[in-house]
């Protein structure tokens, strides 16, 4: 007998029919003698619909009320799935995040989980219940409802698996595993049997939304056995997220991630002296805007230099306003912005021991006339910022150039 946490995403619970299908799968695992905790998302489109309603009233909705609103999506699916399980003769019980007591910090709309009270869940499991928990939500110390950021049900699933010391956390979604890149963009993308935590962490943080990044962080930290699978297929092993030690010979590149949400800001002609990066980025950080890539050029004339960085596209207008305000205090000549940029990244632990990856990447992009506006590298990834209109082309040609459609 194993304890399994299964998380089903929005599409997988997108209709009554699909909720019944989920109930059948859960019943199969119960019939095999396993204990099952199910985490569900809201029905597909529901979270977006609720956010849309809020924005019809407030252009920047109050964060506390926003969490009260968007957490309702998951409250619907936990009840419906529990009913579907009961209809199949199983014992089932639903829990909201607050009812479990998934304690988070108070950062509304992007809260972090601090602790999980697993006592009630364990008692129900031992009494033979399937426990159905609302994803994406928690409660802060004062009893306010919080949510974990978009895609946060993945994190609920992994955090519950960690708290309950589950044997496996299964993430059921609308694809049958993690692919070399988003199969919606590159039909030739290949499903990976395994991917290392390190690579999955990079893929998620660089834009592959198949798993929320915090869920991967949790899985790595608490050594949760994590698998991505299809909720539409009966069979299949999906993709197992492994620790590098377990993996066999690694391919050089495991996948390509991309992100359309980048916006680029350049501060031109700033004095080339200590403290300048702080003078530019300090006010941006104070406004709670996360900065992603940063490049400071070598000053051509020895007195001034140019400074470029990227932010999330949603923060672009605010960041531009801030910089225009501090421009003269910094002594900058000009502030320029471009919110039609995108980032494409190659990820692979094999990069550590191979050279020539970057040059092959630049050659491939150049052959298509795609200009690399910014470049950043780490041990296991190379990211390039390009004009948004070339993103899909870039992903496709890189996928081909690195032979990712063929098994390594
Ligand atoms: P869910 O609602 O189940 O949480 P998501 O939409 O959040 O599903 O995540 C699944 C989607 O992630 C897929 O439909 C796919 O388009 C996208 N995706 C992006 N990158 C990848 C990748 N490398 N492998 C698999 N799917 C990916
Ligand atoms: N329903 C939430 C969202 O759409 C959480 C999730 O699906 O993981 O972001
Ligand atoms: Mg998701």
Tab-separated table of C-alpha atoms and ligand atoms in Angstrom:
chain	number	residue	atom	x	y	z
A	1	UNK	CA	0.000	0.000	0.000
A	2	UNK	CA	1.294	3.408	-0.946
A	3	UNK	CA	0.225	6.951	-0.162
A	4	UNK	CA	-0.185	8.882	-3.387
A	5	UNK	CA	-0.970	12.551	-3.948
A	6	UNK	CA	-2.603	13.213	-7.307
A	7	UNK	CA	-3.056	16.740	-8.646
A	8	UNK	CA	-5.470	17.404	-11.510
A	9	UNK	CA	-5.215	20.663	-13.470
A	10	UNK	CA	-7.996	22.842	-14.852
A	11	UNK	CA	-8.539	21.026	-18.150
A	12	UNK	CA	-8.633	17.690	-16.344
A	13	UNK	CA	-11.600	18.885	-14.250
A	14	UNK	CA	-13.014	21.176	-16.957
A	15	UNK	CA	-16.444	19.491	-17.210
A	16	UNK	CA	-18.669	17.120	-15.263
A	17	UNK	CA	-17.659	14.365	-17.654
A	18	UNK	CA	-13.997	14.953	-16.904
A	19	UNK	CA	-14.560	15.156	-13.170
A	20	UNK	CA	-16.222	11.740	-13.408
A	21	UNK	CA	-13.171	10.464	-15.297
A	22	UNK	CA	-10.910	11.730	-12.532
A	23	UNK	CA	-13.112	9.948	-9.987
A	24	UNK	CA	-12.701	6.718	-11.961
A	25	UNK	CA	-8.932	7.017	-11.977
A	26	UNK	CA	-8.878	7.717	-8.250
A	27	UNK	CA	-11.131	4.704	-7.696
A	28	UNK	CA	-8.677	2.488	-9.588
A	29	UNK	CA	-5.851	3.543	-7.275
A	30	UNK	CA	-8.052	2.974	-4.226
A	31	UNK	CA	-8.980	-0.464	-5.529
A	32	UNK	CA	-5.275	-1.307	-5.673
A	33	UNK	CA	-5.155	-0.619	-1.946
A	34	UNK	CA	-3.476	2.796	-2.027
A	35	UNK	CA	-4.350	5.816	0.064
A	36	UNK	CA	-5.100	8.766	-2.193
A	37	UNK	CA	-5.055	12.515	-1.610
A	38	UNK	CA	-6.388	14.473	-4.562
A	39	UNK	CA	-5.597	18.129	-5.208
A	40	UNK	CA	-7.686	19.915	-7.821
A	41	UNK	CA	-7.513	23.180	-9.730
A	42	UNK	CA	-10.520	25.262	-10.687
A	43	UNK	CA	-12.351	24.254	-13.883
A	44	UNK	CA	-10.439	25.489	-16.913
A	45	UNK	CA	-10.949	29.202	-17.582
A	46	UNK	CA	-12.593	29.825	-14.222
A	47	UNK	CA	-9.677	31.616	-12.531
A	48	UNK	CA	-9.315	33.916	-15.556
A	49	UNK	CA	-13.059	34.562	-15.531
A	50	UNK	CA	-12.988	35.561	-11.871
A	51	UNK	CA	-9.983	37.846	-12.375
A	52	UNK	CA	-11.861	39.450	-15.276
A	53	UNK	CA	-14.882	40.145	-13.058
A	54	UNK	CA	-12.687	41.814	-10.442
A	55	UNK	CA	-11.068	44.014	-13.069
A	56	UNK	CA	-14.468	45.201	-14.253
A	57	UNK	CA	-14.806	46.808	-10.834
A	58	UNK	CA	-11.262	47.757	-9.798
A	59	UNK	CA	-8.437	48.214	-12.311
A	60	UNK	CA	-6.017	47.067	-9.583
A	61	UNK	CA	-8.215	44.786	-7.481
A	62	UNK	CA	-7.704	44.775	-3.735
A	63	UNK	CA	-5.366	41.803	-3.105
A	64	UNK	CA	-7.205	40.443	-0.074
A	65	UNK	CA	-10.559	40.472	-1.845
A	66	UNK	CA	-8.962	39.073	-4.988
A	67	UNK	CA	-7.871	36.000	-3.021
A	68	UNK	CA	-11.339	35.594	-1.523
A	69	UNK	CA	-12.686	35.698	-5.069
A	70	UNK	CA	-10.278	33.480	-7.002
A	71	UNK	CA	-10.099	30.801	-4.322
A	72	UNK	CA	-13.764	30.012	-5.006
A	73	UNK	CA	-12.876	28.227	-8.257
A	74	UNK	CA	-11.181	25.399	-6.410
A	75	UNK	CA	-13.946	25.204	-3.809
A	76	UNK	CA	-16.331	24.208	-6.594
A	77	UNK	CA	-14.182	21.378	-7.934
A	78	UNK	CA	-13.346	19.794	-4.556
A	79	UNK	CA	-17.056	19.452	-3.784
A	80	UNK	CA	-17.962	18.137	-7.252
A	81	UNK	CA	-15.151	15.588	-7.255
A	82	UNK	CA	-16.057	14.401	-3.756
A	83	UNK	CA	-19.654	13.912	-4.915
A	84	UNK	CA	-18.466	11.994	-7.979
A	85	UNK	CA	-16.359	9.726	-5.757
A	86	UNK	CA	-19.320	9.114	-3.435
A	87	UNK	CA	-21.457	8.200	-6.430
A	88	UNK	CA	-18.920	5.472	-7.159
A	89	UNK	CA	-19.330	4.106	-3.659
A	90	UNK	CA	-16.144	5.586	-2.214
A	91	UNK	CA	-15.774	7.551	0.987
A	92	UNK	CA	-14.589	11.045	0.160
A	93	UNK	CA	-14.180	14.355	1.948
A	94	UNK	CA	-13.282	17.762	0.621
A	95	UNK	CA	-11.100	20.377	2.304
A	96	UNK	CA	-10.413	24.001	1.449
A	97	UNK	CA	-6.877	25.230	2.137
A	98	UNK	CA	-8.041	26.909	5.330
A	99	UNK	CA	-9.838	23.771	6.514
A	100	UNK	CA	-6.647	21.735	6.175
A	101	UNK	CA	-4.812	24.686	7.570
A	102	UNK	CA	-2.282	25.208	4.861
A	103	UNK	CA	-0.618	28.102	6.625
A	104	UNK	CA	0.974	30.705	4.360
A	105	UNK	CA	2.551	34.113	4.741
A	106	UNK	CA	0.306	37.124	4.167
A	107	UNK	CA	1.528	37.992	0.652
A	108	UNK	CA	-1.864	37.966	-1.071
A	109	UNK	CA	-1.937	36.551	-4.639
A	110	UNK	CA	1.602	35.131	-4.290
A	111	UNK	CA	1.700	33.640	-0.804
A	112	UNK	CA	4.242	31.062	0.278
A	113	UNK	CA	3.364	27.954	2.258
A	114	UNK	CA	4.821	27.966	5.783
A	115	UNK	CA	3.362	24.778	7.227
A	116	UNK	CA	0.657	22.185	6.718
A	117	UNK	CA	-1.407	20.593	9.450
A	118	UNK	CA	-1.724	17.013	8.214
A	119	UNK	CA	-3.411	15.478	11.238
A	120	UNK	CA	-7.016	15.617	9.979
A	121	UNK	CA	-6.034	14.411	6.531
A	122	UNK	CA	-4.176	11.456	7.966
A	123	UNK	CA	-7.094	10.511	10.186
A	124	UNK	CA	-9.456	10.583	7.200
A	125	UNK	CA	-7.036	8.556	5.090
A	126	UNK	CA	-6.718	5.940	7.806
A	127	UNK	CA	-10.508	5.777	7.980
A	128	UNK	CA	-10.547	4.907	4.272
A	129	UNK	CA	-11.494	8.279	2.817
A	130	UNK	CA	-10.205	9.817	-0.349
A	131	UNK	CA	-9.189	13.312	0.744
A	132	UNK	CA	-9.851	16.042	-1.816
A	133	UNK	CA	-7.973	19.298	-1.226
A	134	UNK	CA	-8.415	22.631	-2.983
A	135	UNK	CA	-5.242	23.618	-4.791
A	136	UNK	CA	-3.775	27.119	-5.011
A	137	UNK	CA	-5.038	28.355	-1.636
A	138	UNK	CA	-4.090	28.691	1.987
A	139	UNK	CA	-4.747	30.832	5.002
A	140	UNK	CA	-2.511	33.293	6.820
A	141	UNK	CA	-1.981	33.567	10.547
A	142	UNK	CA	-4.900	35.988	10.891
A	143	UNK	CA	-7.304	33.709	9.046
A	144	UNK	CA	-7.271	35.587	5.729
A	145	UNK	CA	-7.608	33.461	2.607
A	146	UNK	CA	-4.448	33.580	0.486
A	147	UNK	CA	-3.503	32.182	-2.939
A	148	UNK	CA	-0.168	30.877	-4.173
A	149	UNK	CA	0.201	32.517	-7.583
A	150	UNK	CA	-0.962	31.256	-10.981
A	151	UNK	CA	-0.425	27.550	-11.443
A	152	UNK	CA	-0.181	27.218	-7.658
A	153	UNK	CA	-2.133	23.969	-7.382
A	154	UNK	CA	1.041	22.137	-8.434
A	155	UNK	CA	2.685	23.552	-5.323
A	156	UNK	CA	-0.229	22.504	-3.110
A	157	UNK	CA	0.150	18.968	-4.475
A	158	UNK	CA	3.878	18.737	-3.867
A	159	UNK	CA	3.681	20.450	-0.464
A	160	UNK	CA	1.006	17.988	0.685
A	161	UNK	CA	3.104	15.093	-0.603
A	162	UNK	CA	6.057	16.435	1.394
A	163	UNK	CA	4.000	16.972	4.560
A	164	UNK	CA	2.390	13.530	4.367
A	165	UNK	CA	5.654	11.877	3.259
A	166	UNK	CA	3.768	10.441	0.299
A	167	UNK	CA	5.359	7.780	-1.850
A	168	UNK	CA	4.704	9.772	-5.018
A	169	UNK	CA	3.193	13.041	-6.217
A	170	UNK	CA	1.496	12.675	-9.595
A	171	UNK	CA	0.690	15.814	-11.571
A	172	UNK	CA	-2.066	14.980	-14.084
A	173	UNK	CA	-2.443	17.447	-16.919
A	174	UNK	CA	-3.401	17.764	-20.599
A	175	UNK	CA	-0.049	16.505	-21.935
A	176	UNK	CA	1.463	13.113	-21.135
A	177	UNK	CA	4.662	14.420	-19.601
A	178	UNK	CA	7.393	17.018	-19.831
A	179	UNK	CA	8.510	17.557	-23.419
A	180	UNK	CA	11.707	18.896	-24.941
A	181	UNK	CA	9.703	22.073	-25.484
A	182	UNK	CA	6.039	23.103	-25.437
A	183	UNK	CA	4.400	20.605	-27.830
A	184	UNK	CA	1.847	23.264	-28.766
A	185	UNK	CA	4.628	25.264	-30.421
A	186	UNK	CA	6.768	22.442	-31.784
A	187	UNK	CA	4.715	19.383	-32.781
A	188	UNK	CA	7.955	17.381	-33.134
A	189	UNK	CA	8.757	17.942	-29.454
A	190	UNK	CA	9.631	14.684	-27.741
A	191	UNK	CA	8.391	13.454	-24.398
A	192	UNK	CA	11.155	12.994	-21.854
A	193	UNK	CA	11.154	9.836	-19.731
A	194	UNK	CA	13.076	11.643	-17.041
A	195	UNK	CA	14.385	15.122	-16.381
A	196	UNK	CA	16.594	16.170	-13.479
A	197	UNK	CA	15.273	18.476	-10.767
A	198	UNK	CA	17.898	21.008	-11.670
A	199	UNK	CA	16.798	21.074	-15.303
A	200	UNK	CA	13.110	21.134	-14.417
A	201	UNK	CA	13.759	24.043	-12.078
A	202	UNK	CA	15.449	25.965	-14.892
A	203	UNK	CA	12.742	25.033	-17.415
A	204	UNK	CA	10.006	26.187	-15.020
A	205	UNK	CA	11.762	29.414	-14.083
A	206	UNK	CA	12.513	30.178	-17.733
A	207	UNK	CA	8.897	29.924	-18.766
A	208	UNK	CA	7.770	26.278	-19.148
A	209	UNK	CA	4.508	26.486	-17.273
A	210	UNK	CA	3.902	22.743	-17.181
A	211	UNK	CA	4.931	22.897	-13.494
A	212	UNK	CA	4.842	25.945	-11.239
A	213	UNK	CA	8.413	26.726	-10.219
A	214	UNK	CA	7.698	26.589	-6.499
A	215	UNK	CA	6.377	23.060	-6.829
A	216	UNK	CA	9.718	21.995	-8.297
A	217	UNK	CA	11.609	23.813	-5.541
A	218	UNK	CA	9.533	21.988	-2.919
A	219	UNK	CA	10.055	18.638	-4.582
A	220	UNK	CA	13.802	19.196	-4.669
A	221	UNK	CA	13.990	20.380	-1.093
A	222	UNK	CA	11.896	17.591	0.399
A	223	UNK	CA	12.936	14.909	-2.097
A	224	UNK	CA	9.370	14.294	-3.259
A	225	UNK	CA	9.071	11.745	-6.049
A	226	UNK	CA	7.371	13.839	-8.701
A	227	UNK	CA	5.830	12.661	-11.957
A	228	UNK	CA	3.939	14.494	-14.722
A	229	UNK	CA	1.259	12.436	-16.515
A	230	UNK	CA	-1.776	12.760	-18.758
A	231	UNK	CA	-5.236	12.679	-17.227
A	232	UNK	CA	-6.663	11.697	-20.621
A	233	UNK	CA	-4.724	8.479	-21.078
A	234	UNK	CA	-5.247	5.232	-19.249
A	235	UNK	CA	-1.654	4.105	-19.411
A	236	UNK	CA	1.741	5.727	-19.522
A	237	UNK	CA	4.660	6.413	-17.266
A	238	UNK	CA	4.722	10.169	-17.886
A	239	UNK	CA	7.917	11.986	-16.977
A	240	UNK	CA	9.720	11.353	-13.724
A	241	UNK	CA	11.683	14.212	-12.207
A	242	UNK	CA	14.923	12.630	-10.993
A	243	UNK	CA	18.001	13.552	-9.053
A	244	UNK	CA	21.015	13.786	-11.278
A	245	UNK	CA	22.775	10.891	-9.550
A	246	UNK	CA	19.973	8.531	-10.602
A	247	UNK	CA	20.043	9.535	-14.212
A	248	UNK	CA	21.951	7.664	-16.881
A	249	UNK	CA	24.042	9.369	-19.545
A	250	UNK	CA	22.687	12.889	-19.915
A	251	UNK	CA	21.924	14.556	-23.228
A	252	UNK	CA	23.702	17.885	-23.676
A	253	UNK	CA	20.462	19.807	-24.112
A	254	UNK	CA	17.313	18.477	-22.467
A	255	UNK	CA	14.872	21.170	-23.429
A	256	UNK	CA	14.016	24.620	-24.693
A	257	UNK	CA	12.030	27.004	-22.522
A	258	UNK	CA	10.600	30.322	-23.604
A	259	UNK	CA	8.844	33.266	-22.116
A	260	UNK	CA	6.801	35.927	-23.841
A	261	UNK	CA	6.466	38.050	-20.741
A	262	UNK	CA	9.787	39.884	-20.937
A	263	UNK	CA	10.147	43.615	-21.382
A	264	UNK	CA	13.497	45.326	-21.839
A	265	UNK	CA	14.596	48.674	-20.430
A	266	UNK	CA	17.840	50.448	-21.355
A	267	UNK	CA	19.306	53.385	-19.489
A	268	UNK	CA	21.728	55.138	-21.848
A	269	UNK	CA	24.721	57.285	-21.016
A	270	UNK	CA	24.937	56.728	-17.277
A	271	UNK	CA	28.139	57.729	-15.430
A	272	UNK	CA	30.499	54.732	-15.230
A	273	UNK	CA	31.133	54.736	-11.475
A	274	UNK	CA	30.516	52.558	-8.400
A	275	UNK	CA	26.943	52.593	-7.159
A	276	UNK	CA	25.306	53.152	-10.511
A	277	UNK	CA	23.605	49.740	-10.690
A	278	UNK	CA	22.154	50.382	-7.256
A	279	UNK	CA	21.009	53.870	-8.241
A	280	UNK	CA	19.094	52.364	-11.193
A	281	UNK	CA	17.782	49.132	-9.687
A	282	UNK	CA	17.230	50.308	-6.109
A	283	UNK	CA	14.056	52.281	-6.894
A	284	UNK	CA	12.824	49.402	-9.090
A	285	UNK	CA	13.275	46.908	-6.247
A	286	UNK	CA	11.587	49.266	-3.806
A	287	UNK	CA	8.511	49.173	-6.028
A	288	UNK	CA	8.531	45.357	-5.654
A	289	UNK	CA	9.400	44.809	-9.312
A	290	UNK	CA	11.525	41.738	-9.998
A	291	UNK	CA	14.395	42.211	-12.400
A	292	UNK	CA	15.453	39.267	-14.526
A	293	UNK	CA	18.449	39.706	-16.860
A	294	UNK	CA	20.897	42.547	-16.290
A	295	UNK	CA	23.649	43.745	-18.590
A	296	UNK	CA	26.024	46.632	-18.035
A	297	UNK	CA	28.193	47.464	-20.987
A	298	UNK	CA	31.813	48.501	-20.800
A	299	UNK	CA	31.832	52.258	-21.259
A	300	UNK	CA	33.271	53.151	-24.657
A	301	UNK	CA	34.607	56.530	-23.570
A	302	UNK	CA	35.594	55.550	-20.023
A	303	UNK	CA	33.112	57.974	-18.459
A	304	UNK	CA	29.657	56.747	-19.380
A	305	UNK	CA	28.041	53.388	-20.007
A	306	UNK	CA	24.684	51.798	-20.934
A	307	UNK	CA	22.667	49.616	-18.584
A	308	UNK	CA	19.988	47.176	-19.777
A	309	UNK	CA	17.671	44.912	-17.815
A	310	UNK	CA	14.422	43.005	-18.229
A	311	UNK	CA	11.249	42.946	-16.133
A	312	UNK	CA	7.921	41.165	-16.428
A	313	UNK	CA	5.785	42.792	-19.069
A	314	UNK	CA	3.096	43.610	-16.481
A	315	UNK	CA	5.641	45.746	-14.615
A	316	UNK	CA	6.964	47.517	-17.712
A	317	UNK	CA	4.951	50.751	-17.527
A	318	UNK	CA	5.589	51.152	-13.811
A	319	UNK	CA	9.341	50.499	-14.189
A	320	UNK	CA	9.581	53.008	-17.067
A	321	UNK	CA	7.808	55.633	-14.968
A	322	UNK	CA	10.193	55.062	-12.060
A	323	UNK	CA	13.274	55.375	-14.255
A	324	UNK	CA	12.057	58.490	-16.028
A	325	UNK	CA	11.635	60.010	-12.574
A	326	UNK	CA	15.171	59.179	-11.393
A	327	UNK	CA	16.832	59.744	-14.794
A	328	UNK	CA	18.193	63.207	-14.065
A	329	UNK	CA	19.298	62.319	-10.519
A	330	UNK	CA	21.302	59.400	-11.967
A	331	UNK	CA	22.691	61.612	-14.695
A	332	UNK	CA	21.477	59.347	-17.507
A	333	UNK	CA	21.105	60.632	-21.056
A	334	UNK	CA	18.041	58.609	-22.027
A	335	UNK	CA	15.710	55.806	-20.889
A	336	UNK	CA	14.426	53.496	-23.633
A	337	UNK	CA	12.004	50.608	-23.374
A	338	UNK	CA	10.742	47.721	-25.512
A	339	UNK	CA	7.934	45.469	-24.338
A	340	UNK	CA	7.828	43.382	-27.507
A	341	UNK	CA	10.640	41.090	-26.493
A	342	UNK	CA	10.765	37.409	-25.563
A	343	UNK	CA	13.315	35.084	-24.048
A	344	UNK	CA	14.335	31.683	-25.368
A	345	UNK	CA	16.568	29.381	-23.321
A	346	UNK	CA	18.423	26.112	-23.838
A	347	UNK	CA	18.591	23.947	-20.714
A	348	UNK	CA	20.707	20.878	-20.027
A	349	UNK	CA	23.012	19.536	-17.329
A	350	UNK	CA	25.206	18.118	-20.096
A	351	UNK	CA	26.265	21.684	-20.939
A	352	UNK	CA	28.648	21.538	-18.003
A	353	UNK	CA	30.911	19.176	-19.852
A	354	UNK	CA	30.417	20.365	-23.427
A	355	UNK	CA	31.520	23.484	-25.201
A	356	UNK	CA	30.243	25.074	-28.388
A	357	UNK	CA	26.583	25.117	-27.375
A	358	UNK	CA	26.369	28.897	-27.260
A	359	UNK	CA	28.064	29.378	-30.624
A	360	UNK	CA	25.759	26.798	-32.244
A	361	UNK	CA	22.792	28.641	-30.747
A	362	UNK	CA	23.926	32.029	-32.101
A	363	UNK	CA	24.760	30.558	-35.516
A	364	UNK	CA	21.305	28.999	-35.751
A	365	UNK	CA	19.545	32.237	-34.798
A	366	UNK	CA	21.726	34.306	-37.137
A	367	UNK	CA	20.931	32.014	-40.075
A	368	UNK	CA	17.273	33.035	-39.649
A	369	UNK	CA	18.160	36.718	-39.302
A	370	UNK	CA	17.176	36.739	-35.614
A	371	UNK	CA	19.127	39.266	-33.569
A	372	UNK	CA	20.214	38.317	-30.034
A	373	UNK	CA	19.533	41.453	-27.998
A	374	UNK	CA	20.719	40.150	-24.637
A	375	UNK	CA	22.490	36.964	-23.656
A	376	UNK	CA	22.883	35.362	-20.274
A	377	UNK	CA	24.392	32.028	-19.316
A	378	UNK	CA	24.743	29.800	-16.292
A	379	UNK	CA	26.238	26.342	-15.907
A	380	UNK	CA	23.214	24.581	-17.341
A	381	UNK	CA	21.380	27.193	-19.425
A	382	UNK	CA	21.803	29.832	-22.104
A	383	UNK	CA	19.117	32.491	-22.508
A	384	UNK	CA	18.723	34.975	-25.320
A	385	UNK	CA	16.331	37.914	-25.511
A	386	UNK	CA	14.931	38.391	-29.010
A	387	UNK	CA	12.190	40.280	-30.794
A	388	UNK	CA	8.905	38.679	-29.772
A	389	UNK	CA	7.783	38.199	-33.369
A	390	UNK	CA	10.570	35.649	-33.971
A	391	UNK	CA	9.946	33.587	-30.848
A	392	UNK	CA	8.163	30.592	-32.375
A	393	UNK	CA	10.597	30.473	-35.288
A	394	UNK	CA	13.544	30.601	-32.880
A	395	UNK	CA	12.175	27.740	-30.770
A	396	UNK	CA	11.532	25.605	-33.855
A	397	UNK	CA	14.925	26.109	-35.495
A	398	UNK	CA	16.805	25.565	-32.229
A	399	UNK	CA	14.812	22.397	-31.561
A	400	UNK	CA	15.942	21.108	-34.942
A	401	UNK	CA	19.538	22.356	-34.718
A	402	UNK	CA	20.071	20.489	-31.445
A	403	UNK	CA	18.309	17.328	-32.722
A	404	UNK	CA	15.870	17.354	-29.853
A	405	UNK	CA	13.234	15.442	-31.787
A	406	UNK	CA	15.502	12.403	-31.686
A	407	UNK	CA	16.015	10.406	-28.521
A	408	UNK	CA	19.475	10.964	-27.061
B	1	LIG	P1	-2.806	22.349	-15.848
B	1	LIG	O1	-4.044	23.144	-16.056
B	1	LIG	O2	-3.037	20.874	-15.861
B	1	LIG	O3	-2.020	22.803	-14.638
B	1	LIG	P2	-0.970	23.783	-17.560
B	1	LIG	O4	-1.602	24.478	-18.710
B	1	LIG	O5	-0.592	24.594	-16.376
B	1	LIG	O6	-1.905	22.588	-17.149
B	1	LIG	O7	0.340	23.001	-18.040
B	1	LIG	C1	0.274	22.108	-19.131
B	1	LIG	C2	0.693	22.826	-20.407
B	1	LIG	O8	2.065	23.206	-20.297
B	1	LIG	C3	0.647	21.992	-21.665
B	1	LIG	O9	-0.613	22.003	-22.252
B	1	LIG	C4	1.721	22.626	-22.539
B	1	LIG	O10	1.166	23.453	-23.553
B	1	LIG	C5	2.516	23.518	-21.597
B	1	LIG	N1	3.967	23.292	-21.671
B	1	LIG	C6	4.906	24.268	-21.754
B	1	LIG	N2	6.118	23.758	-21.841
B	1	LIG	C7	5.986	22.408	-21.791
B	1	LIG	C8	6.909	21.325	-21.822
B	1	LIG	N3	8.228	21.511	-21.916
B	1	LIG	N4	6.411	20.065	-21.743
B	1	LIG	C9	5.089	19.849	-21.629
B	1	LIG	N5	4.165	20.836	-21.606
B	1	LIG	C10	4.605	22.108	-21.680
B	2	LIG	N1	-6.638	27.847	-10.729
B	2	LIG	C1	-5.336	28.458	-10.526
B	2	LIG	C2	-4.823	29.068	-11.811
B	2	LIG	O1	-5.507	29.019	-12.819
B	2	LIG	C3	-4.342	27.525	-9.939
B	2	LIG	C4	-3.956	26.341	-10.796
B	2	LIG	O2	-4.676	26.005	-11.743
B	2	LIG	O3	-2.925	25.726	-10.526
B	2	LIG	O4	-3.755	29.642	-11.832
B	3	LIG	MG1	-0.661	24.376	-14.325
